Structures are given as structure tokens and as C-alpha cells.
Short mmCIF file of C-alpha atoms in Angstrom, two decimals:
data_model
loop_
_atom_site.label_atom_id
_atom_site.label_comp_id
_atom_site.label_asym_id
_atom_site.label_seq_id
_atom_site.Cartn_x
_atom_site.Cartn_y
_atom_site.Cartn_z
CA MET J 1203 96.98 99.22 81.54
CA LYS J 1204 99.15 99.76 78.70
CA VAL J 1205 97.76 101.83 75.82
CA VAL J 1206 98.64 102.60 72.40
CA VAL J 1207 97.24 105.67 70.67
CA LEU J 1208 97.53 106.13 66.48
CA ASP J 1209 96.74 109.20 64.56
CA ASP J 1210 98.83 110.81 62.07
CA GLU J 1211 97.55 114.56 62.98
CA GLU J 1212 99.90 115.43 66.14
CA LEU J 1213 97.08 117.74 67.48
CA ALA J 1214 94.53 114.95 67.44
CA LEU J 1215 96.93 112.56 68.79
CA GLU J 1216 97.85 114.90 71.79
CA ASN J 1217 94.21 115.46 72.56
CA LEU J 1218 93.46 111.54 72.48
CA ILE J 1219 96.71 111.00 74.57
CA GLU J 1220 95.27 113.52 77.24
CA CYS J 1221 91.88 112.08 77.24
CA VAL J 1222 93.11 108.61 78.01
CA GLU J 1223 95.43 109.76 80.77
CA LYS J 1224 92.46 111.74 82.32
CA CYS J 1225 90.29 108.56 82.31
CA LYS J 1226 93.04 106.35 83.47
CA PRO J 1227 95.73 108.15 85.41
CA ASP J 1228 97.69 104.96 86.11
CA ALA J 1229 97.77 103.87 82.57
CA GLU J 1230 100.86 103.88 80.38
CA VAL J 1231 100.20 105.51 77.32
CA VAL J 1232 102.16 105.47 74.33
CA GLY J 1233 101.35 107.91 71.17
CA PHE J 1234 102.33 107.31 67.48
CA GLN J 1235 101.62 108.95 64.18
CA TYR J 1236 102.53 105.80 61.90
CA SER J 1237 101.19 102.29 61.71
CA GLU J 1238 104.47 101.09 61.12
CA ASP J 1239 105.84 102.50 64.12
CA VAL J 1240 102.98 100.89 66.32
CA LEU J 1241 104.42 97.74 65.16
CA ASP J 1242 108.03 98.17 65.78
CA TYR J 1243 106.86 99.06 69.28
CA LEU J 1244 104.90 96.01 69.87
CA GLU J 1245 107.79 93.77 68.66
CA THR J 1246 109.25 94.30 72.20
CA ASN J 1247 106.26 95.76 74.36
CA THR J 1248 102.86 94.68 74.89
CA CYS J 1249 99.69 96.37 74.75
CA ASP J 1250 96.17 95.96 76.41
CA CYS J 1251 94.23 98.50 74.43
CA ALA J 1252 95.22 100.32 71.28
CA PHE J 1253 92.73 103.43 70.03
CA LEU J 1254 93.68 103.63 66.17
CA ASP J 1255 92.62 106.25 63.91
CA ILE J 1256 91.13 104.58 60.62
CA GLU J 1257 92.22 107.28 57.99
CA MET J 1258 95.94 107.18 57.85
CA SER J 1259 98.61 107.90 55.11
CA GLY J 1260 100.32 104.56 54.55
CA MET J 1261 98.92 101.32 56.47
CA ASN J 1262 95.50 102.40 57.73
CA GLY J 1263 94.06 101.60 61.25
CA VAL J 1264 91.81 98.74 59.90
CA ASN J 1265 94.75 96.83 58.46
CA LEU J 1266 96.98 97.64 61.50
CA ALA J 1267 94.15 96.22 63.73
CA LYS J 1268 94.18 93.07 61.59
CA ILE J 1269 97.74 92.44 62.45
CA LEU J 1270 97.77 93.39 65.90
CA LYS J 1271 94.63 90.79 66.14
CA GLU J 1272 96.58 88.19 64.75
CA LYS J 1273 99.47 88.85 67.29
CA ASN J 1274 96.94 89.01 70.12
CA ARG J 1275 93.40 88.13 69.73
CA ASN J 1276 92.53 89.59 73.16
CA ILE J 1277 93.63 92.94 72.33
CA ASN J 1278 91.10 96.03 72.72
CA ILE J 1279 90.96 97.93 69.38
CA ILE J 1280 88.91 101.09 69.44
CA PHE J 1281 88.46 102.87 66.17
CA SER J 1282 88.53 106.68 65.75
CA THR J 1283 87.42 108.62 62.90
CA GLY J 1284 85.58 111.59 61.67
CA PHE J 1285 83.57 109.43 59.18
CA SER J 1286 80.62 107.17 60.18
CA GLU J 1287 80.86 105.18 57.36
CA TYR J 1288 83.47 103.11 59.08
CA ARG J 1289 81.15 101.32 61.52
CA GLY J 1290 80.73 98.25 59.37
CA ASP J 1291 84.66 97.92 59.22
CA ALA J 1292 84.89 98.18 62.95
CA PHE J 1293 82.11 95.62 63.60
CA ASP J 1294 83.70 93.13 61.12
CA MET J 1295 87.09 93.28 63.16
CA HIS J 1296 85.09 92.74 66.29
CA ALA J 1297 86.55 95.82 67.75
CA SER J 1298 85.93 96.94 71.70
CA GLY J 1299 84.49 100.08 70.27
CA TYR J 1300 84.26 103.24 67.95
CA ILE J 1301 84.34 106.78 68.70
CA LEU J 1302 83.31 109.40 66.16
CA LYS J 1303 85.66 112.76 66.22
CA PRO J 1304 85.71 115.12 67.74
CA ILE J 1305 87.33 112.95 70.46
CA THR J 1306 86.28 113.86 74.31
CA VAL J 1307 87.07 112.49 77.68
CA GLU J 1308 83.48 111.54 78.12
CA LYS J 1309 83.45 109.15 74.62
CA VAL J 1310 86.89 107.57 75.79
CA LYS J 1311 85.72 106.98 79.23
CA LYS J 1312 82.72 105.35 77.97
CA GLU J 1313 84.81 102.99 75.85
CA LEU J 1314 87.37 102.12 78.52
CA GLU J 1315 84.74 101.06 80.80
CA ASN J 1316 82.78 98.96 78.29
CA LEU J 1317 85.97 96.96 76.75
CA ARG J 1318 85.37 93.66 75.03
CA TYR J 1319 88.25 92.23 76.96
CA PRO J 1320 88.26 93.46 80.40
CA ILE J 1321 91.77 94.14 81.74
CA LYS J 1322 92.66 92.39 84.95
CA ASP J 1323 93.24 95.01 87.66
CA GLU J 1324 96.68 93.54 88.53
CA SER J 1325 99.44 96.09 90.07
CA ARG J 1326 102.64 96.65 87.89
CA ILE J 1327 104.65 97.05 91.14
CA THR J 1328 105.84 94.32 93.05
CA ILE J 1329 107.55 94.50 96.59
CA LYS J 1330 109.50 91.98 98.08
CA CYS J 1331 110.04 92.62 101.82
CA PHE J 1332 110.87 89.27 103.04
CA GLY J 1333 114.82 88.76 103.05
CA ASN J 1334 116.03 92.09 101.43
CA PHE J 1335 113.81 94.72 100.52
CA GLU J 1336 113.58 94.96 96.74
CA VAL J 1337 111.28 96.54 94.39
CA TYR J 1338 110.12 95.89 90.67
CA ILE J 1339 107.92 97.28 88.05
CA ASP J 1340 106.65 95.02 85.22
CA SER J 1341 108.99 92.31 86.67
CA LYS J 1342 112.08 94.56 86.37
CA PRO J 1343 114.24 95.72 89.14
CA VAL J 1344 113.74 99.62 89.89
CA GLN J 1345 116.70 101.93 89.78
CA PHE J 1346 116.56 105.03 91.57
CA ARG J 1347 118.82 108.18 91.24
CA TYR J 1348 119.82 107.80 94.84
CA ASN J 1349 120.08 104.79 97.08
CA LYS J 1350 118.43 106.27 99.85
CA THR J 1351 115.41 106.79 97.69
CA LYS J 1352 114.68 102.67 97.94
CA GLU J 1353 115.05 103.10 101.55
CA LEU J 1354 112.63 105.90 101.55
CA LEU J 1355 110.11 103.86 99.69
CA ALA J 1356 110.73 100.67 102.05
CA TYR J 1357 109.85 103.09 104.93
CA LEU J 1358 106.57 103.97 103.23
CA ILE J 1359 105.81 100.17 102.79
CA ASP J 1360 106.56 99.25 106.37
CA ARG J 1361 104.14 101.70 107.57
CA LYS J 1362 101.34 100.24 105.47
CA GLY J 1363 99.73 103.35 104.03
CA ALA J 1364 100.13 105.71 106.99
CA LEU J 1365 100.76 108.98 106.40
CA CYS J 1366 104.18 109.71 107.37
CA THR J 1367 105.89 113.30 108.36
CA ASN J 1368 109.05 114.38 107.39
CA ASP J 1369 110.16 114.50 110.63
CA GLU J 1370 109.44 111.04 111.45
CA ILE J 1371 111.13 109.85 107.75
CA MET J 1372 114.12 111.73 108.62
CA VAL J 1373 114.64 110.31 112.03
CA ALA J 1374 113.93 106.71 110.64
CA LEU J 1375 116.16 107.15 107.79
CA PHE J 1376 118.75 109.47 109.07
CA GLU J 1377 118.50 109.55 112.96
CA ASP J 1378 117.97 113.23 113.01
CA ASP J 1379 115.70 115.60 111.40
CA ASN J 1380 118.35 118.07 109.93
CA HIS J 1381 117.88 116.44 106.41
CA ASP J 1382 114.67 118.65 104.87
CA ILE J 1383 116.76 119.55 101.45
CA TYR J 1384 118.05 116.29 100.92
CA LEU J 1385 114.57 114.40 102.03
CA ARG J 1386 112.65 116.98 99.18
CA THR J 1387 115.35 115.51 96.78
CA LEU J 1388 114.77 111.95 97.64
CA ARG J 1389 110.86 112.58 97.36
CA LYS J 1390 111.05 113.99 94.16
CA ASP J 1391 113.30 111.05 92.89
CA LEU J 1392 110.64 108.64 93.74
CA ILE J 1393 107.73 110.27 92.90
CA ASP J 1394 109.70 110.73 89.44
CA THR J 1395 110.77 107.56 89.08
CA PHE J 1396 107.14 105.77 89.01
CA SER J 1397 105.77 108.71 86.96
CA ASP J 1398 108.30 108.21 84.07
CA LYS J 1399 107.00 104.50 84.05
CA GLY J 1400 103.59 105.80 83.53
CA LEU J 1401 102.56 105.25 87.45
CA ASN J 1402 100.90 108.45 88.81
CA GLY J 1403 98.55 108.19 91.83
CA VAL J 1404 100.74 105.56 94.05
CA PHE J 1405 101.38 107.76 96.98
CA ASN J 1406 99.52 110.30 98.97
CA GLN J 1407 100.97 113.51 98.99
CA GLN J 1408 100.56 116.33 101.33
CA ARG J 1409 102.36 119.16 102.66
CA GLY J 1410 104.99 117.97 105.12
CA LYS J 1411 103.60 114.02 104.64
CA LEU J 1412 103.85 111.34 102.45
CA GLY J 1413 102.30 107.83 102.50
CA ILE J 1414 101.97 104.74 99.90
CA ILE J 1415 98.45 103.88 98.65
CA ALA J 1416 98.88 100.26 99.62
CA ASP J 1417 96.22 98.80 97.27
CA LYS J 1418 98.59 100.05 94.35
CA VAL J 1419 101.30 97.40 95.04
CA LYS J 1420 101.77 93.51 95.22
CA CYS J 1421 103.49 93.02 98.53
CA ASP J 1422 104.64 89.67 100.30
CA TYR J 1423 104.35 91.37 103.66
CA TYR J 1424 100.94 93.00 103.08
CA ASN J 1425 99.77 89.34 101.68
CA TRP J 1426 101.19 88.02 105.27
CA CYS J 1427 99.33 90.25 107.17
CA ASN J 1428 95.92 89.79 105.31
CA GLY J 1429 96.54 86.09 106.11
CA ASN J 1430 97.35 84.93 102.44
CA ARG J 1431 100.85 82.96 103.57
CA ILE J 1432 100.62 80.72 100.72
CA GLY J 1433 103.68 82.04 98.78
CA ASN J 1434 104.75 84.52 101.02
CA GLU J 1435 106.76 82.87 103.33
CA TYR J 1436 108.44 84.55 105.99
CA ARG J 1437 111.40 82.96 107.50
CA GLY J 1438 112.80 85.35 110.38
CA GLU J 1439 114.23 88.02 107.60
CA TYR J 1440 112.62 91.27 106.95
CA MET J 1441 113.94 94.20 105.01
CA MET J 1442 117.39 93.27 106.21
CA GLN J 1443 119.18 96.13 104.89
CA TYR J 1444 117.43 98.80 107.19
CA SER J 1445 117.91 98.87 110.98
CA TRP J 1446 114.73 100.43 111.72
CA ALA J 1447 112.73 97.55 110.37
CA GLU J 1448 113.89 95.48 113.35
CA ASP J 1449 110.54 96.20 115.18
CA THR J 1450 108.42 95.12 112.81
CA ASN J 1451 110.93 92.10 112.00
CA GLY J 1452 110.13 91.37 116.05
CA LEU J 1453 106.38 91.65 115.41
CA LEU J 1454 106.44 89.24 112.42
CA GLU J 1455 108.50 86.59 114.37
CA ASN J 1456 105.98 86.65 117.50
CA SER J 1457 103.18 86.12 114.97
CA LYS J 1458 104.41 83.17 113.32
#
């Protein structure tokens, strides 16, 4: 879910962003203090839901909502205000919701659970295992700081959600278990790369262990294993960059 938050009061803006993030940890939340900046942002970005303060210097939230509705009739507009007399404006705009300040997590949660236009729960993360291993966020290739981070992710995908110990990962990636510091660096790069894209809760992190949460990603290999083989064709190649993937490739070959 992509969420835009607008409030010209900095503390109120920070509070609303925090409330949304607590309700939707995986959401990509972007905050603004000026309506014009929201319009500039949406020239090159999309938005599923917009929390708009009504009383604004310059263009107010109602006028901004009219423009947003013209661009995307299915955008969920949730107005926030300190005054109840604006409920009529929200009704006329066919807004998804209306929050009377002070804003709390409970109020935000109620609105997000009752959106006028429900958001399809589709992962932003796409994993390609057949052929070479590739990973995309919002259809764009992911660039990690270290090349080995990509291989770490590939191994977690191959293990299909199983918690992998640090020793197990090191043996697969380095053929020995003497790379503790480097592995910690790779783990941080992996988590930070997804977090920077607003994607939290993708990994199961425990002391000395790490795993992918499988239902957080779209993956051709997972679809194949679940019997959905249309559009997920296996042609004898699986994560071709990595020698440790040969065992899984053999299993796939035998299951054809």
C-alpha cells in the first residue's frame, strides 16, 4: 500500500505518519506539508490512499482532493481536521473516511480497515528463480550494496521460508563458516534495502537465524511448487548463477 499524508503542522504530520506505519508496517508512507508538493510527487508516483488535512495554508485539503480524484477516481481520500463542520465536504467528495483530531492509531486503523476502494493485497516484491535469479520491487530491479547480498536472498528464497542458521548460510555462500562479520554486513544490507523501500516484515529475524516470509513475495518457483504452472514455466534452469542451487534444480527436473 502506498500512502500520502498531508498536514502543514510538522508535529501533527509526524504523528499521523507514525500512526499509519503502526497500522500498516508494510506500507510506503510519504509525508508533505504543502498541497503543491503532493501534486508534484504524484506526477511520477502512485498512491492508494491519501490522508489530507482540510485546513491548509494555500490550497486546502478539499481542493487538493478534487484534483486527486480527477487523476484517480479510485483513490481513497481520508480527511483529517480539528473541526466537525467539514463532514459535509467529505461527504460531497465521496471520501473514504473522516478523522476528527486528535488523531490516534485506533482512528487510523478503523479508516484503513474500511476503505471505500479496497486495495488489492499484492506483493510489491517479485522474485524470478527460473533461469538466472532476479529480484524486483515495483517492477524495478533491486540494487544491493554488495553482490553477495543478492545471493543471500536467493538462498533464503530457495529454502522457502525455513529459518536458516548463520552457519548454514555461510557454508552455502562461502563453503566454510568463518565469515561471521561479513554475513552480518550482508544481513544488514538485505534488511536495509527492503526497509528503504518501505518494505518491513519481509524477513523472519532471530538471533543467529534468518528466513524469508514466503507469502510476502511473488515467486515463479513458489507458484510452480504450489501447482500454478501457467506463466511459471520451468525449462531446466534454476538460479543459474549459484552452484548450491543445483540440488533444487535436480528436484525440479525430476518433477516435470
